[in-house]
Short mmCIF file of N, CA and C in Angstrom, two decimals:
data_model
loop_
_atom_site.label_atom_id
_atom_site.label_comp_id
_atom_site.label_asym_id
_atom_site.label_seq_id
_atom_site.Cartn_x
_atom_site.Cartn_y
_atom_site.Cartn_z
N MET U 14 29.19 2.17 -6.70
CA MET U 14 28.03 2.07 -5.52
C MET U 14 26.48 2.19 -6.28
N ASN U 15 26.86 3.17 -7.63
CA ASN U 15 25.64 3.52 -7.96
C ASN U 15 24.93 2.51 -8.57
N ARG U 16 25.54 1.27 -9.16
CA ARG U 16 25.24 0.09 -9.80
C ARG U 16 24.58 -0.77 -8.97
N ILE U 17 24.99 -0.68 -7.81
CA ILE U 17 24.49 -1.57 -6.55
C ILE U 17 23.21 -1.05 -6.25
N SER U 18 22.97 0.57 -5.93
CA SER U 18 21.83 0.92 -5.53
C SER U 18 20.47 0.87 -6.86
N SER U 19 21.04 0.74 -8.30
CA SER U 19 20.23 0.33 -8.84
C SER U 19 19.82 -1.02 -8.95
N ILE U 20 20.62 -1.80 -8.81
CA ILE U 20 20.24 -3.35 -8.92
C ILE U 20 19.40 -3.33 -7.58
N VAL U 21 19.80 -2.75 -6.33
CA VAL U 21 18.69 -2.41 -4.95
C VAL U 21 17.26 -2.42 -5.37
N ALA U 22 17.19 -1.38 -6.08
CA ALA U 22 16.08 -0.45 -6.46
C ALA U 22 15.16 -1.35 -7.31
N ILE U 23 15.83 -2.16 -8.72
CA ILE U 23 14.91 -2.89 -9.37
C ILE U 23 14.45 -3.86 -8.80
N VAL U 24 15.25 -4.62 -7.92
CA VAL U 24 14.61 -5.86 -6.65
C VAL U 24 13.68 -5.46 -5.99
N ALA U 25 13.70 -4.23 -5.52
CA ALA U 25 12.75 -3.70 -4.46
C ALA U 25 11.51 -3.42 -5.35
N ARG U 26 11.79 -2.99 -6.38
CA ARG U 26 10.41 -2.70 -7.20
C ARG U 26 9.75 -4.21 -7.75
N LEU U 27 10.65 -4.99 -8.18
CA LEU U 27 10.17 -6.19 -8.61
C LEU U 27 9.18 -6.78 -7.33
N PHE U 28 9.96 -6.80 -5.83
CA PHE U 28 9.73 -7.53 -4.55
C PHE U 28 8.11 -6.93 -4.70
N LEU U 29 8.01 -5.61 -4.54
CA LEU U 29 6.84 -4.77 -3.90
C LEU U 29 5.69 -5.00 -5.28
N GLY U 30 6.17 -4.69 -6.44
CA GLY U 30 5.11 -4.95 -7.26
C GLY U 30 4.46 -6.23 -7.54
N GLY U 31 5.53 -7.49 -7.34
CA GLY U 31 4.94 -8.72 -7.17
C GLY U 31 4.13 -9.25 -5.90
N MET U 32 4.55 -8.44 -4.90
CA MET U 32 3.62 -8.61 -4.00
C MET U 32 2.30 -7.84 -3.70
N MET U 33 2.36 -6.99 -4.37
CA MET U 33 0.84 -6.06 -4.72
C MET U 33 0.02 -6.94 -5.71
N VAL U 34 0.64 -7.17 -6.93
CA VAL U 34 -0.14 -7.80 -7.80
C VAL U 34 -0.68 -9.51 -7.27
N LEU U 35 0.29 -10.21 -6.78
CA LEU U 35 -0.15 -11.60 -6.02
C LEU U 35 -1.30 -11.46 -4.96
N GLY U 36 -1.16 -10.26 -4.18
CA GLY U 36 -2.15 -10.03 -3.08
C GLY U 36 -3.43 -9.58 -3.70
N SER U 37 -3.47 -8.84 -4.86
CA SER U 37 -4.62 -8.45 -5.38
C SER U 37 -5.69 -9.67 -5.95
N PHE U 38 -5.42 -10.65 -6.42
CA PHE U 38 -6.05 -11.75 -7.17
C PHE U 38 -7.01 -12.34 -6.04
N GLU U 39 -6.50 -12.21 -4.42
CA GLU U 39 -7.58 -12.73 -3.67
C GLU U 39 -8.67 -12.09 -3.25
N LYS U 40 -8.76 -10.93 -3.43
CA LYS U 40 -9.62 -9.87 -3.48
C LYS U 40 -10.76 -9.71 -4.76
N PHE U 41 -10.57 -10.72 -5.65
CA PHE U 41 -11.24 -10.64 -6.81
C PHE U 41 -12.40 -11.79 -6.62
N LYS U 42 -12.60 -12.94 -5.30
CA LYS U 42 -13.07 -13.85 -5.62
C LYS U 42 -14.61 -13.53 -4.68
N PRO U 43 -15.74 -14.13 -4.93
CA PRO U 43 -16.73 -13.65 -4.53
C PRO U 43 -16.82 -13.21 -3.10
N SER U 44 -17.52 -12.58 -2.95
CA SER U 44 -18.05 -11.97 -1.27
C SER U 44 -18.88 -13.07 -0.83
N PRO U 45 -18.52 -13.18 0.54
CA PRO U 45 -19.50 -14.02 1.41
C PRO U 45 -20.98 -13.49 1.64
N THR U 46 -21.77 -14.01 1.89
CA THR U 46 -23.24 -13.61 2.02
C THR U 46 -23.31 -12.80 3.55
N PRO U 47 -24.09 -11.61 3.70
CA PRO U 47 -24.32 -11.11 5.00
C PRO U 47 -24.47 -12.71 6.08
N GLN U 48 -25.39 -13.46 5.64
CA GLN U 48 -25.71 -14.35 6.70
C GLN U 48 -24.21 -15.37 6.90
N GLU U 49 -23.66 -15.68 6.06
CA GLU U 49 -22.26 -16.27 6.17
C GLU U 49 -21.34 -15.32 6.94
N VAL U 50 -21.26 -14.03 6.97
CA VAL U 50 -20.42 -13.21 7.79
C VAL U 50 -21.03 -13.22 9.18
N ALA U 51 -22.28 -13.26 9.55
CA ALA U 51 -23.14 -13.22 10.54
C ALA U 51 -22.91 -14.16 11.43
N ALA U 52 -22.50 -15.86 10.38
CA ALA U 52 -22.43 -16.87 11.20
C ALA U 52 -20.82 -16.89 11.77
N LYS U 53 -20.12 -16.65 10.66
CA LYS U 53 -18.41 -16.71 11.10
C LYS U 53 -18.45 -15.37 12.46
N ALA U 54 -18.97 -14.15 12.32
CA ALA U 54 -18.69 -13.38 13.52
C ALA U 54 -19.53 -14.07 14.85
N GLN U 55 -20.39 -15.07 14.66
CA GLN U 55 -21.01 -15.61 16.01
C GLN U 55 -19.79 -16.42 17.16
N LYS U 56 -19.14 -16.91 16.34
CA LYS U 56 -18.17 -17.56 16.81
C LYS U 56 -17.03 -17.29 17.33
N PHE U 57 -16.91 -15.85 17.21
CA PHE U 57 -16.05 -15.12 17.90
C PHE U 57 -16.43 -14.18 18.86
N THR U 58 -17.85 -14.11 19.63
CA THR U 58 -18.25 -13.14 20.39
C THR U 58 -17.85 -13.27 22.02
N ASP U 59 -17.01 -14.28 22.10
CA ASP U 59 -16.53 -14.25 23.39
C ASP U 59 -15.41 -13.35 23.66
N PRO U 60 -15.72 -12.79 24.91
CA PRO U 60 -14.44 -11.27 25.19
C PRO U 60 -13.31 -11.55 24.91
N GLU U 61 -12.36 -12.92 25.05
CA GLU U 61 -11.44 -13.14 24.73
C GLU U 61 -10.87 -13.46 23.33
N LYS U 62 -11.96 -13.52 22.46
CA LYS U 62 -11.68 -13.63 20.87
C LYS U 62 -12.54 -12.02 20.25
N GLU U 63 -12.14 -11.20 21.21
CA GLU U 63 -12.58 -9.83 20.56
C GLU U 63 -11.40 -9.18 19.24
N GLU U 64 -10.67 -9.45 19.62
CA GLU U 64 -9.67 -9.33 18.44
C GLU U 64 -10.03 -9.95 17.24
N ILE U 65 -10.05 -11.22 17.49
CA ILE U 65 -10.53 -11.98 15.84
C ILE U 65 -11.85 -11.51 15.32
N LEU U 66 -12.33 -10.90 16.35
CA LEU U 66 -13.95 -10.57 15.83
C LEU U 66 -13.77 -9.12 15.26
N GLU U 67 -13.00 -8.26 15.43
CA GLU U 67 -12.76 -7.08 14.80
C GLU U 67 -12.09 -6.89 13.64
N LYS U 68 -10.93 -8.15 13.20
CA LYS U 68 -10.68 -8.42 11.94
C LYS U 68 -11.56 -8.78 11.04
N VAL U 69 -12.39 -10.05 11.40
CA VAL U 69 -13.35 -10.44 10.75
C VAL U 69 -14.72 -9.64 10.35
N LEU U 70 -15.02 -8.50 11.35
CA LEU U 70 -16.00 -7.75 10.99
C LEU U 70 -15.45 -6.82 9.77
N TYR U 71 -14.26 -6.09 9.96
CA TYR U 71 -13.14 -5.36 9.27
C TYR U 71 -13.41 -5.64 8.03
N ILE U 72 -12.74 -6.89 8.01
CA ILE U 72 -12.41 -7.24 5.92
C ILE U 72 -14.12 -7.42 5.90
N SER U 73 -14.74 -7.99 6.63
CA SER U 73 -16.24 -8.68 5.80
C SER U 73 -16.84 -7.68 5.39
N GLY U 74 -17.02 -6.23 6.19
CA GLY U 74 -17.38 -5.02 5.99
C GLY U 74 -17.14 -4.61 4.68
N MET U 75 -15.70 -4.57 4.61
CA MET U 75 -15.29 -3.85 3.15
C MET U 75 -15.60 -4.89 2.08
N LYS U 76 -15.69 -6.21 2.24
CA LYS U 76 -16.54 -7.04 1.25
C LYS U 76 -17.80 -6.99 1.10
N GLN U 77 -18.72 -6.86 2.01
CA GLN U 77 -20.19 -6.79 1.72
C GLN U 77 -20.46 -4.97 1.23
N THR U 78 -19.42 -4.40 1.35
CA THR U 78 -20.11 -2.84 0.19
C THR U 78 -20.24 -3.29 -1.12
N GLY U 79 -19.63 -4.10 -1.49
CA GLY U 79 -19.63 -4.80 -2.91
C GLY U 79 -18.63 -4.13 -3.85
N TYR U 80 -17.99 -3.29 -3.53
CA TYR U 80 -16.89 -2.38 -4.28
C TYR U 80 -15.63 -2.24 -3.65
N ALA U 81 -15.47 -2.00 -2.06
CA ALA U 81 -14.35 -1.47 -1.15
C ALA U 81 -13.51 -2.42 -1.47
N TRP U 82 -13.32 -3.52 -1.40
CA TRP U 82 -12.68 -4.74 -1.11
C TRP U 82 -12.15 -4.90 -2.48
N GLN U 83 -13.05 -4.72 -3.51
CA GLN U 83 -12.48 -4.82 -4.95
C GLN U 83 -11.71 -3.82 -5.68
N VAL U 84 -11.94 -2.49 -5.05
CA VAL U 84 -10.97 -1.29 -5.23
C VAL U 84 -9.77 -1.48 -4.95
N VAL U 85 -9.47 -1.91 -3.67
CA VAL U 85 -8.19 -2.23 -2.84
C VAL U 85 -7.55 -3.26 -3.63
N GLY U 86 -8.13 -4.02 -4.24
CA GLY U 86 -7.56 -5.27 -5.13
C GLY U 86 -7.27 -4.72 -6.59
N ALA U 87 -7.81 -3.76 -7.12
CA ALA U 87 -7.50 -3.28 -8.73
C ALA U 87 -6.67 -2.53 -8.06
N CYS U 88 -6.62 -1.17 -7.14
CA CYS U 88 -5.34 -0.45 -7.02
C CYS U 88 -4.60 -1.32 -6.64
N GLU U 89 -4.22 -2.37 -6.41
CA GLU U 89 -2.76 -3.24 -5.97
C GLU U 89 -2.69 -3.84 -7.20
N LEU U 90 -3.56 -4.09 -8.12
CA LEU U 90 -2.87 -4.98 -9.38
C LEU U 90 -2.22 -3.77 -10.21
N ILE U 91 -3.03 -2.72 -10.32
CA ILE U 91 -2.49 -1.71 -11.43
C ILE U 91 -1.40 -1.03 -10.93
N PHE U 92 -1.13 -0.64 -9.66
CA PHE U 92 -0.22 0.11 -8.88
C PHE U 92 0.89 -1.22 -9.17
N GLY U 93 0.79 -1.82 -8.40
CA GLY U 93 1.84 -3.22 -8.57
C GLY U 93 2.21 -3.46 -10.30
N LEU U 94 1.56 -3.34 -10.88
CA LEU U 94 2.21 -3.64 -12.33
C LEU U 94 2.96 -2.64 -13.02
N MET U 95 2.40 -0.96 -12.45
CA MET U 95 3.08 -0.08 -12.67
C MET U 95 4.59 -0.02 -12.28
N LEU U 96 4.54 -0.66 -10.94
CA LEU U 96 5.93 -0.61 -10.39
C LEU U 96 7.02 -1.47 -11.17
N ILE U 97 6.27 -2.90 -11.81
CA ILE U 97 6.66 -3.99 -12.40
C ILE U 97 7.80 -3.39 -13.77
N PHE U 98 6.88 -2.26 -14.32
CA PHE U 98 7.40 -1.51 -15.66
C PHE U 98 8.14 -0.35 -15.08
N GLN U 99 9.37 -0.07 -15.54
CA GLN U 99 10.42 1.21 -15.32
C GLN U 99 9.88 2.09 -15.77
N PHE U 100 9.52 2.25 -16.80
CA PHE U 100 8.75 3.80 -17.05
C PHE U 100 7.42 4.29 -16.19
N THR U 101 6.96 3.32 -15.51
CA THR U 101 5.88 3.94 -14.45
C THR U 101 5.88 3.74 -12.99
N ALA U 102 7.18 3.23 -12.96
CA ALA U 102 7.50 2.65 -11.66
C ALA U 102 7.31 3.50 -10.63
N LEU U 103 7.52 5.10 -10.88
CA LEU U 103 7.43 6.26 -10.06
C LEU U 103 6.31 6.46 -9.53
N VAL U 104 5.37 6.88 -10.56
CA VAL U 104 3.82 7.24 -10.43
C VAL U 104 3.29 5.69 -9.80
N GLY U 105 3.67 4.67 -9.98
CA GLY U 105 2.94 3.48 -9.45
C GLY U 105 3.33 3.47 -7.74
N ALA U 106 4.52 3.93 -7.72
CA ALA U 106 5.13 4.03 -6.05
C ALA U 106 4.18 4.85 -5.42
N ILE U 107 4.67 6.21 -5.90
CA ILE U 107 3.36 7.07 -5.28
C ILE U 107 2.19 6.95 -5.19
N LEU U 108 1.14 6.14 -5.87
CA LEU U 108 -0.11 5.93 -5.95
C LEU U 108 -0.05 4.58 -4.95
N LEU U 109 0.77 3.73 -4.75
CA LEU U 109 0.78 2.44 -3.70
C LEU U 109 0.62 3.06 -2.58
N ILE U 110 1.43 4.29 -1.95
CA ILE U 110 1.79 4.54 -0.65
C ILE U 110 0.62 4.19 0.15
N PRO U 111 -0.65 4.95 0.14
CA PRO U 111 -1.89 4.73 0.84
C PRO U 111 -2.33 3.14 1.26
N VAL U 112 -2.05 2.51 -0.17
CA VAL U 112 -2.52 1.18 -0.09
C VAL U 112 -1.46 0.27 1.00
N THR U 113 0.07 0.79 0.87
CA THR U 113 0.67 -0.07 1.77
C THR U 113 0.66 0.47 2.84
N PHE U 114 0.45 1.50 3.38
CA PHE U 114 0.40 2.19 4.42
C PHE U 114 -0.75 1.65 5.10
N HIS U 115 -1.88 1.48 4.51
CA HIS U 115 -3.09 0.73 5.08
C HIS U 115 -2.81 -0.56 5.31
N ILE U 116 -2.60 -1.56 4.26
CA ILE U 116 -2.05 -2.93 4.75
C ILE U 116 -1.28 -2.42 6.36
N PHE U 117 0.06 -1.87 6.33
CA PHE U 117 0.60 -1.82 7.65
C PHE U 117 0.08 -1.63 8.65
N ALA U 118 -0.96 -0.42 8.49
CA ALA U 118 -2.08 0.07 9.45
C ALA U 118 -2.73 -1.05 10.28
N PHE U 119 -3.20 -2.20 9.25
CA PHE U 119 -4.45 -2.64 9.74
C PHE U 119 -3.48 -3.80 10.45
N HIS U 120 -2.26 -4.27 10.46
CA HIS U 120 -1.36 -5.05 11.15
C HIS U 120 -1.06 -4.72 12.24
N LEU U 121 -0.65 -3.45 12.29
CA LEU U 121 -0.38 -3.22 13.29
C LEU U 121 -1.27 -2.61 14.70
N PHE U 122 -2.35 -2.34 14.17
CA PHE U 122 -3.41 -1.87 14.84
C PHE U 122 -4.48 -3.50 15.23
N LEU U 123 -4.79 -4.23 14.41
CA LEU U 123 -5.67 -5.23 14.51
C LEU U 123 -5.01 -6.66 15.07
N GLU U 124 -3.54 -6.82 14.13
CA GLU U 124 -3.01 -8.09 14.24
C GLU U 124 -1.75 -7.57 15.13
N PRO U 125 -1.38 -6.97 15.90
CA PRO U 125 0.15 -6.71 16.21
C PRO U 125 0.73 -7.72 17.23
N ASP U 126 0.13 -9.00 17.32
CA ASP U 126 0.59 -10.21 18.03
C ASP U 126 1.34 -10.84 16.61
N GLU U 127 0.97 -10.64 15.73
CA GLU U 127 1.09 -11.49 14.53
C GLU U 127 2.72 -10.80 13.95
N THR U 128 3.75 -10.75 14.65
CA THR U 128 5.08 -10.63 14.74
C THR U 128 5.88 -10.88 12.92
N GLY U 129 5.26 -11.94 12.41
CA GLY U 129 5.78 -11.94 11.09
C GLY U 129 5.07 -11.51 10.12
N GLU U 130 3.58 -11.36 10.46
CA GLU U 130 3.17 -10.11 9.23
C GLU U 130 3.17 -8.99 9.26
N LEU U 131 3.37 -8.50 10.64
CA LEU U 131 3.95 -6.81 10.92
C LEU U 131 5.26 -6.71 10.34
N ILE U 132 5.97 -7.67 10.23
CA ILE U 132 7.64 -7.47 10.13
C ILE U 132 7.40 -7.28 8.08
N LEU U 133 6.69 -8.14 7.74
CA LEU U 133 6.27 -8.40 6.51
C LEU U 133 5.66 -7.05 5.85
N THR U 134 4.46 -6.66 6.24
CA THR U 134 3.85 -5.21 5.71
C THR U 134 4.67 -3.96 6.04
N GLY U 135 5.47 -4.00 7.34
CA GLY U 135 6.36 -2.66 7.46
C GLY U 135 7.20 -2.91 6.43
N LEU U 136 7.85 -4.04 5.97
CA LEU U 136 8.77 -4.16 5.15
C LEU U 136 8.31 -3.39 3.74
N LEU U 137 7.37 -3.85 3.21
CA LEU U 137 6.29 -3.26 1.76
C LEU U 137 6.43 -2.00 2.05
N PHE U 138 5.96 -1.46 2.87
CA PHE U 138 5.71 -0.15 3.40
C PHE U 138 7.07 0.67 3.35
N ALA U 139 8.14 0.16 3.78
CA ALA U 139 9.52 0.60 4.01
C ALA U 139 10.16 0.65 2.61
N VAL U 140 9.99 -0.38 1.67
CA VAL U 140 10.47 -0.56 0.30
C VAL U 140 9.72 0.47 -0.47
N ASN U 141 8.19 0.50 -0.49
CA ASN U 141 7.84 1.68 -1.25
C ASN U 141 8.21 3.23 -0.98
N LEU U 142 8.20 3.55 0.55
CA LEU U 142 9.09 4.48 1.03
C LEU U 142 10.38 5.06 0.05
N PHE U 143 11.20 3.78 0.09
CA PHE U 143 12.45 3.94 -0.25
C PHE U 143 12.44 4.14 -1.73
N LEU U 144 11.35 3.51 -2.48
CA LEU U 144 11.34 3.79 -3.91
C LEU U 144 11.15 5.38 -4.16
N ILE U 145 10.26 5.79 -3.38
CA ILE U 145 9.57 6.78 -3.71
C ILE U 145 10.77 8.27 -3.19
N LEU U 146 11.63 7.84 -2.09
CA LEU U 146 12.74 8.87 -1.82
C LEU U 146 13.78 8.68 -2.66
N ARG U 147 13.95 7.65 -3.05
CA ARG U 147 15.22 7.47 -3.92
C ARG U 147 15.32 8.43 -5.22
N GLU U 148 14.27 8.36 -5.57
CA GLU U 148 13.56 9.00 -7.13
C GLU U 148 13.56 10.69 -6.51
N ALA U 149 13.73 11.32 -5.38
CA ALA U 149 13.27 12.85 -4.74
C ALA U 149 13.69 13.94 -5.74
N PRO U 150 15.07 13.78 -6.39
CA PRO U 150 15.32 14.66 -7.19
C PRO U 150 14.36 14.72 -8.48
N ARG U 151 13.65 13.72 -8.97
CA ARG U 151 12.91 13.92 -9.96
C ARG U 151 11.41 14.58 -9.74
N TRP U 152 11.07 14.53 -8.44
CA TRP U 152 10.04 15.63 -7.94
C TRP U 152 9.95 16.11 -7.01
N LYS U 153 10.96 16.42 -6.48
CA LYS U 153 11.06 17.37 -5.39
C LYS U 153 10.60 18.84 -5.55
N HIS U 154 11.13 19.34 -6.82
CA HIS U 154 10.90 20.51 -7.41
C HIS U 154 8.81 20.72 -7.45
N LEU U 155 8.33 19.74 -7.40
CA LEU U 155 7.01 19.98 -7.41
C LEU U 155 6.25 20.47 -6.04
N LEU U 156 7.27 20.02 -4.96
CA LEU U 156 6.90 20.35 -3.70
C LEU U 156 7.12 21.66 -3.09
N TRP U 157 8.58 21.85 -3.50
CA TRP U 157 9.28 22.99 -3.12
C TRP U 157 9.25 24.16 -3.93
N ILE U 158 8.45 24.95 -4.16
CA ILE U 158 8.39 26.23 -5.25
C ILE U 158 9.23 27.28 -4.86
N HIS U 159 10.35 27.48 -5.62
CA HIS U 159 11.08 28.63 -5.31
C HIS U 159 10.31 30.21 -5.35
N PRO U 160 10.50 31.05 -4.49
CA PRO U 160 9.76 32.05 -4.30
C PRO U 160 10.16 33.01 -5.66
N LEU U 161 9.05 33.77 -6.17
CA LEU U 161 9.02 34.75 -7.06
C LEU U 161 10.54 35.62 -7.18
N ARG U 162 11.15 35.69 -8.34
CA ARG U 162 12.31 36.29 -8.12
C ARG U 162 11.51 37.91 -8.49
N LYS U 163 12.24 39.06 -7.63
CA LYS U 163 11.92 40.48 -7.67
C LYS U 163 12.40 40.83 -9.25
N ASN U 164 11.94 41.79 -9.83
CA ASN U 164 12.36 42.34 -11.07
C ASN U 164 13.54 43.26 -10.65
N THR U 165 14.63 42.83 -11.05
CA THR U 165 15.91 43.71 -10.74
C THR U 165 15.96 44.95 -11.45
N GLY U 166 15.20 45.51 -12.25
CA GLY U 166 15.60 46.54 -13.11
C GLY U 166 14.95 46.34 -14.54
N GLY U 167 14.95 47.52 -15.55
CA GLY U 167 14.49 47.30 -16.61
C GLY U 167 13.10 47.57 -16.75
N THR U 168 12.69 47.54 -17.87
CA THR U 168 11.04 47.55 -18.26
C THR U 168 10.45 46.41 -18.25
N THR U 169 9.25 46.31 -17.89
CA THR U 169 8.54 44.99 -18.27
C THR U 169 7.74 45.28 -19.75
N GLY U 170 7.64 44.78 -20.63
CA GLY U 170 6.98 44.86 -21.74
C GLY U 170 5.87 44.30 -21.98
#
């Protein structure tokens, strides 16, 4: 059973790391100009297209900062690569939690009708949690500190 668990963990690491690395490449493309964003947003001003407008403005806003979209891409790339390499996998999985949660929350709140995307991003987040919780014996001592033991006698020197 331990061997199967190890194989599942390796496949999960490679899956999540690969998805993050592939997803990062899109974020380094040139950002649209503010005029292009405004023109695109104008297409979705009808009340029945409000959900699409929210997504367009959110993603375009991150791109227009000149750094936020690229920072997300850099995090996906670096932490995804850390996951792929076994030595750095745990740290990569821990650092990737906010990214996978953000991706899942984006799809949950801005694309709830896109069931396939919601399932995929939920799976990415769940795999990320699985990889961290699987290694809990290695890091749980960092969170649960034992109370100081009382000195049971003798002198301190």
